[in-house]
């Protein structure tokens, strides 16, 4: 069955799909990090937690 699938696709299309299978999830991960950096409330950010712990001691 795998031979039928790979035989139907040109080599460049297989490489393109392989590349996209890495690039798309990585791009979503990076965008998600940026959204969290700018959109999280102060109490949820790591910097706020570090400052709060320093003040308590």
CSV table of C-alpha atoms in Angstrom, one decimal, residues 25-52:
chain,number,residue,atom,x,y,z
A,25,UNK,CA,3.9,22.8,14.0
A,26,UNK,CA,7.1,24.8,14.7
A,27,UNK,CA,5.5,28.0,13.4
A,28,UNK,CA,2.4,27.4,15.5
A,29,UNK,CA,4.6,26.8,18.6
A,30,UNK,CA,6.5,30.1,18.0
A,31,UNK,CA,3.3,32.1,17.4
A,32,UNK,CA,1.8,30.6,20.6
A,33,UNK,CA,4.9,31.6,22.6
A,34,UNK,CA,4.6,35.2,21.3
A,35,UNK,CA,0.9,35.3,22.1
A,36,UNK,CA,1.6,34.2,25.7
A,37,UNK,CA,4.4,36.7,26.1
A,38,UNK,CA,2.2,39.6,25.1
A,39,UNK,CA,-1.2,38.4,26.3
A,40,UNK,CA,-0.7,36.7,29.6
A,41,UNK,CA,-1.8,38.6,32.7
A,42,UNK,CA,1.0,39.8,35.0
A,43,UNK,CA,0.3,37.2,37.7
A,44,UNK,CA,0.8,34.4,35.1
A,45,UNK,CA,4.2,35.7,33.8
A,46,UNK,CA,7.4,34.2,35.1
A,47,UNK,CA,9.0,37.6,35.8
A,48,UNK,CA,6.2,38.4,38.2
A,49,UNK,CA,6.6,35.1,40.0
A,50,UNK,CA,10.3,35.7,40.5
A,51,UNK,CA,9.8,39.2,41.8
A,52,UNK,CA,7.1,38.0,44.2
